[in-house]
PDB file of C-alpha atoms in Angstrom:
ATOM      1  CA  MET A 156       0.000   0.000   0.000  1.00 92.00           C
ATOM      2  CA  LYS A 157       1.247   3.437  -0.928  1.00 94.00           C
ATOM      3  CA  ILE A 158       0.110   6.624   0.829  1.00 96.00           C
ATOM      4  CA  ALA A 159       0.531   9.986  -0.882  1.00 94.00           C
ATOM      5  CA  GLU A 160      -0.981  13.455  -1.053  1.00 95.00           C
ATOM      6  CA  ILE A 161      -3.942  13.620  -3.432  1.00 95.00           C
ATOM      7  CA  GLU A 162      -5.727  16.673  -4.800  1.00 94.00           C
ATOM      8  CA  PRO A 163      -9.303  15.898  -5.827  1.00 94.00           C
ATOM      9  CA  GLY A 164     -10.031  19.576  -6.459  1.00 91.00           C
ATOM     10  CA  GLY A 165      -7.936  19.581  -9.606  1.00 88.00           C
ATOM     11  CA  ASP A 166      -8.581  16.059 -10.866  1.00 91.00           C
ATOM     12  CA  GLU A 167     -12.159  15.158 -11.789  1.00 92.00           C
ATOM     13  CA  LEU A 168     -11.525  11.417 -12.184  1.00 94.00           C
ATOM     14  CA  LEU A 169      -9.831  11.276  -8.795  1.00 94.00           C
ATOM     15  CA  ALA A 170     -12.649  13.327  -7.271  1.00 95.00           C
ATOM     16  CA  ARG A 171     -15.274  10.942  -8.693  1.00 96.00           C
ATOM     17  CA  THR A 172     -13.356   7.942  -7.378  1.00 96.00           C
ATOM     18  CA  LEU A 173     -12.969   9.573  -3.972  1.00 97.00           C
ATOM     19  CA  LEU A 174     -16.651  10.536  -3.847  1.00 97.00           C
ATOM     20  CA  SER A 175     -17.662   6.942  -4.585  1.00 96.00           C
ATOM     21  CA  LEU A 176     -15.290   5.663  -1.898  1.00 97.00           C
ATOM     22  CA  GLN A 177     -16.555   8.269   0.572  1.00 96.00           C
ATOM     23  CA  ARG A 178     -20.188   7.326  -0.030  1.00 96.00           C
ATOM     24  CA  ALA A 179     -19.453   3.615   0.401  1.00 96.00           C
ATOM     25  CA  ALA A 180     -17.513   4.242   3.620  1.00 95.00           C
ATOM     26  CA  TYR A 181     -20.125   6.537   5.134  1.00 93.00           C
ATOM     27  CA  ALA A 182     -22.895   4.110   4.162  1.00 94.00           C
ATOM     28  CA  VAL A 183     -21.177   1.591   6.447  1.00 94.00           C
ATOM     29  CA  GLU A 184     -21.014   4.159   9.258  1.00 91.00           C
ATOM     30  CA  ALA A 185     -24.677   5.052   8.670  1.00 93.00           C
ATOM     31  CA  SER A 186     -25.538   1.378   9.095  1.00 93.00           C
ATOM     32  CA  ILE A 187     -23.471   1.144  12.290  1.00 91.00           C
ATOM     33  CA  ILE A 188     -24.974   4.251  13.894  1.00 90.00           C
ATOM     34  CA  GLY A 189     -28.478   3.749  12.521  1.00 91.00           C
ATOM     35  CA  ASP A 190     -28.623   7.162  10.860  1.00 89.00           C
ATOM     36  CA  ASP A 191     -27.874   8.148   7.261  1.00 90.00           C
ATOM     37  CA  ARG A 192     -27.812  11.909   7.818  1.00 89.00           C
ATOM     38  CA  ILE A 193     -24.005  12.044   7.888  1.00 88.00           C
ATOM     39  CA  PRO A 194     -23.211  15.168   5.832  1.00 86.00           C
ATOM     40  CA  PRO A 195     -20.323  13.699   3.736  1.00 88.00           C
ATOM     41  CA  LEU A 196     -22.608  10.823   2.730  1.00 88.00           C
ATOM     42  CA  HIS A 197     -24.693  13.318   0.772  1.00 91.00           C
ATOM     43  CA  GLU A 198     -21.910  15.561  -0.520  1.00 93.00           C
ATOM     44  CA  THR A 199     -21.921  16.321  -4.239  1.00 94.00           C
ATOM     45  CA  LEU A 200     -18.919  16.098  -6.522  1.00 94.00           C
ATOM     46  CA  ASP A 201     -18.678  19.874  -6.675  1.00 94.00           C
ATOM     47  CA  GLU A 202     -18.857  20.151  -2.888  1.00 94.00           C
ATOM     48  CA  LEU A 203     -16.136  17.521  -2.449  1.00 94.00           C
ATOM     49  CA  ARG A 204     -13.883  19.264  -4.965  1.00 93.00           C
ATOM     50  CA  ALA A 205     -14.452  22.637  -3.289  1.00 92.00           C
ATOM     51  CA  THR A 206     -13.588  21.567   0.263  1.00 91.00           C
ATOM     52  CA  PRO A 207     -10.442  23.307   1.498  1.00 93.00           C
ATOM     53  CA  LEU A 208      -9.096  20.057   2.955  1.00 96.00           C
ATOM     54  CA  ARG A 209      -5.714  18.419   2.534  1.00 96.00           C
ATOM     55  CA  TRP A 210      -5.991  14.782   1.496  1.00 97.00           C
ATOM     56  CA  LEU A 211      -3.844  11.679   1.716  1.00 97.00           C
ATOM     57  CA  GLY A 212      -4.843   8.692  -0.362  1.00 97.00           C
ATOM     58  CA  ALA A 213      -3.954   5.033   0.135  1.00 97.00           C
ATOM     59  CA  CYS A 214      -3.598   2.927  -2.996  1.00 95.00           C
ATOM     60  CA  ASP A 215      -3.269  -0.819  -3.153  1.00 91.00           C
ATOM     61  CA  ASP A 216      -0.605  -2.554  -5.224  1.00 85.00           C
ATOM     62  CA  GLY A 217      -2.828  -2.203  -8.280  1.00 78.00           C
ATOM     63  CA  ARG A 218      -2.876   1.585  -7.736  1.00 89.00           C
ATOM     64  CA  ARG A 219      -6.570   1.509  -6.820  1.00 93.00           C
ATOM     65  CA  LEU A 220      -7.650   4.066  -4.202  1.00 96.00           C
ATOM     66  CA  VAL A 221      -8.701   2.043  -1.130  1.00 97.00           C
ATOM     67  CA  GLY A 222      -8.762   4.773   1.490  1.00 97.00           C
ATOM     68  CA  ALA A 223      -8.316   8.467   2.138  1.00 98.00           C
ATOM     69  CA  ILE A 224      -8.023  10.840   5.041  1.00 98.00           C
ATOM     70  CA  ALA A 225      -8.707  14.575   4.968  1.00 97.00           C
ATOM     71  CA  ARG A 226      -7.451  17.189   7.356  1.00 98.00           C
ATOM     72  CA  SER A 227      -7.337  20.865   8.025  1.00 97.00           C
ATOM     73  CA  GLU A 228      -4.508  22.315  10.033  1.00 96.00           C
ATOM     74  CA  ASP A 229      -2.857  25.379  11.434  1.00 96.00           C
ATOM     75  CA  HIS A 230       0.304  25.985  13.469  1.00 95.00           C
ATOM     76  CA  ALA A 231      -1.192  24.491  16.658  1.00 96.00           C
ATOM     77  CA  GLU A 232      -3.704  21.835  15.606  1.00 97.00           C
ATOM     78  CA  VAL A 233      -4.572  19.210  13.017  1.00 98.00           C
ATOM     79  CA  ASP A 234      -8.246  18.327  12.556  1.00 98.00           C
ATOM     80  CA  ILE A 235      -8.939  14.962  10.957  1.00 98.00           C
ATOM     81  CA  ASP A 236     -12.065  15.897   9.046  1.00 96.00           C
ATOM     82  CA  ARG A 237     -12.818  12.509   7.544  1.00 95.00           C
ATOM     83  CA  LEU A 238     -11.384   9.027   7.183  1.00 97.00           C
ATOM     84  CA  VAL A 239     -12.831   6.787   4.480  1.00 96.00           C
ATOM     85  CA  VAL A 240     -11.894   3.214   3.663  1.00 96.00           C
ATOM     86  CA  ASP A 241     -13.305   1.019   0.915  1.00 96.00           C
ATOM     87  CA  PRO A 242     -15.557  -1.509   2.691  1.00 95.00           C
ATOM     88  CA  ALA A 243     -13.789  -4.287   0.745  1.00 93.00           C
ATOM     89  CA  SER A 244     -10.543  -3.190   2.432  1.00 93.00           C
ATOM     90  CA  HIS A 245     -11.836  -3.005   6.010  1.00 89.00           C
ATOM     91  CA  ARG A 246      -9.741  -4.728   8.679  1.00 90.00           C
ATOM     92  CA  GLN A 247      -6.627  -4.630   6.474  1.00 92.00           C
ATOM     93  CA  GLY A 248      -4.827  -1.744   8.184  1.00 94.00           C
ATOM     94  CA  VAL A 249      -5.733   0.966   5.660  1.00 97.00           C
ATOM     95  CA  GLY A 250      -7.409   3.277   8.173  1.00 96.00           C
ATOM     96  CA  ARG A 251      -4.663   2.669  10.739  1.00 97.00           C
ATOM     97  CA  ALA A 252      -1.953   3.510   8.185  1.00 97.00           C
ATOM     98  CA  LEU A 253      -3.719   6.727   7.163  1.00 98.00           C
ATOM     99  CA  VAL A 254      -4.184   7.890  10.768  1.00 97.00           C
ATOM    100  CA  ARG A 255      -0.543   7.044  11.533  1.00 97.00           C
ATOM    101  CA  GLU A 256       0.569   9.162   8.557  1.00 97.00           C
ATOM    102  CA  VAL A 257      -1.501  12.172   9.646  1.00 98.00           C
ATOM    103  CA  LEU A 258      -0.137  11.899  13.181  1.00 97.00           C
ATOM    104  CA  ALA A 259       3.399  11.877  11.779  1.00 96.00           C
ATOM    105  CA  LEU A 260       2.572  15.028   9.787  1.00 96.00           C
ATOM    106  CA  ALA A 261       1.031  16.603  12.898  1.00 96.00           C
ATOM    107  CA  GLY A 262       4.309  16.347  14.755  1.00 94.00           C
ATOM    108  CA  HIS A 263       4.065  18.329  17.973  1.00 94.00           C
ATOM    109  CA  ARG A 264       0.607  19.704  17.270  1.00 96.00           C
ATOM    110  CA  ARG A 265      -2.614  18.667  18.944  1.00 97.00           C
ATOM    111  CA  THR A 266      -4.830  16.455  16.768  1.00 98.00           C
ATOM    112  CA  ILE A 267      -8.622  16.309  16.965  1.00 98.00           C
ATOM    113  CA  VAL A 268     -11.218  14.070  15.349  1.00 98.00           C
ATOM    114  CA  ALA A 269     -14.941  13.362  15.612  1.00 96.00           C
ATOM    115  CA  THR A 270     -16.960  10.287  14.697  1.00 94.00           C
ATOM    116  CA  GLY A 271     -20.446   8.950  15.200  1.00 92.00           C
ATOM    117  CA  ARG A 272     -20.997   8.280  18.893  1.00 93.00           C
ATOM    118  CA  ALA A 273     -22.188   4.747  18.133  1.00 93.00           C
ATOM    119  CA  ASN A 274     -19.341   4.025  15.689  1.00 94.00           C
ATOM    120  CA  LEU A 275     -17.427   1.762  18.044  1.00 94.00           C
ATOM    121  CA  PRO A 276     -14.891   0.506  15.464  1.00 94.00           C
ATOM    122  CA  ALA A 277     -13.798   4.076  14.630  1.00 95.00           C
ATOM    123  CA  ARG A 278     -13.723   5.032  18.293  1.00 96.00           C
ATOM    124  CA  ALA A 279     -11.536   2.013  19.085  1.00 96.00           C
ATOM    125  CA  LEU A 280      -9.165   2.946  16.250  1.00 96.00           C
ATOM    126  CA  TYR A 281      -8.685   6.501  17.513  1.00 97.00           C
ATOM    127  CA  GLU A 282      -8.352   5.384  21.136  1.00 97.00           C
ATOM    128  CA  SER A 283      -5.630   2.923  20.078  1.00 96.00           C
ATOM    129  CA  PHE A 284      -3.592   5.936  18.921  1.00 96.00           C
ATOM    130  CA  GLY A 285      -3.942   7.720  22.268  1.00 95.00           C
ATOM    131  CA  PHE A 286      -6.918   9.911  21.425  1.00 97.00           C
ATOM    132  CA  VAL A 287      -9.014  10.642  24.503  1.00 97.00           C
ATOM    133  CA  PRO A 288     -12.704  11.570  24.645  1.00 96.00           C
ATOM    134  CA  ALA A 289     -13.323  15.322  24.526  1.00 97.00           C
ATOM    135  CA  GLY A 290     -17.101  15.371  24.695  1.00 96.00           C
ATOM    136  CA  GLU A 291     -20.159  14.538  22.669  1.00 96.00           C
ATOM    137  CA  SER A 292     -22.571  16.753  20.797  1.00 93.00           C
ATOM    138  CA  GLU A 293     -25.822  16.474  18.917  1.00 92.00           C
ATOM    139  CA  VAL A 294     -24.894  18.005  15.549  1.00 86.00           C
ATOM    140  CA  ILE A 295     -28.404  17.686  14.174  1.00 85.00           C
ATOM    141  CA  PRO A 296     -31.433  16.352  16.062  1.00 91.00           C
ATOM    142  CA  ARG A 297     -30.744  12.763  17.179  1.00 88.00           C
ATOM    143  CA  LEU A 298     -27.358  12.576  15.396  1.00 88.00           C
ATOM    144  CA  TRP A 299     -24.613  12.439  18.003  1.00 92.00           C
ATOM    145  CA  ILE A 300     -20.881  12.618  17.493  1.00 94.00           C
ATOM    146  CA  ALA A 301     -18.050  11.830  19.869  1.00 96.00           C
ATOM    147  CA  ARG A 302     -15.102  14.201  19.800  1.00 97.00           C
ATOM    148  CA  TYR A 303     -11.538  13.121  20.539  1.00 98.00           C
ATOM    149  CA  VAL A 304      -8.245  14.872  21.127  1.00 98.00           C
ATOM    150  CA  ARG A 305      -4.674  13.615  21.023  1.00 97.00           C
ATOM    151  CA  HIS A 306      -2.024  15.727  22.638  1.00 93.00           C
ATOM    152  CA  PRO A 307       1.483  15.692  21.215  1.00 83.00           C
ATOM    153  CA  SER A 308       2.834  13.742  24.156  1.00 70.00           C
ATOM    154  CA  SER A 309       0.454  10.826  23.436  1.00 55.00           C
ATOM    155  CA  THR A 310       1.991   7.723  21.975  1.00 53.00           C
ATOM    156  CA  GLU A 311       0.684   4.830  19.965  1.00 48.00           C
TER     157      GLU A 311
END
């Protein structure tokens, strides 16, 4: 598996591939949490291409995109905005490798992430990297997310 920066904003084919992957990944989360109102699940191609996020993509040996992680960042903090993995590649270390790469890029900065409160597999993944709970919120009626933070001193 190879992980590299990707830029869906300037590459329509890549953006379409990423959008398809994102929808498949969030459909799994929607099933887990029992709610399909996850905003990225309904994002359009134009919306995806317009997001001001920085992306890393994971490709398998056949150069097929099997996962991606998006972040925003400043001098003090990295925000993991979304992590998507092809359902056919679940439990193969793709998500773990992408999170590890973002944490390496974060360096000595604080890293934050949010996921569906009932998404126990995602929560376990983040906790395994030293993320600690930082609260829960109801982002839209009856759709709850759990927020996590990882301080630079945390270790894997």
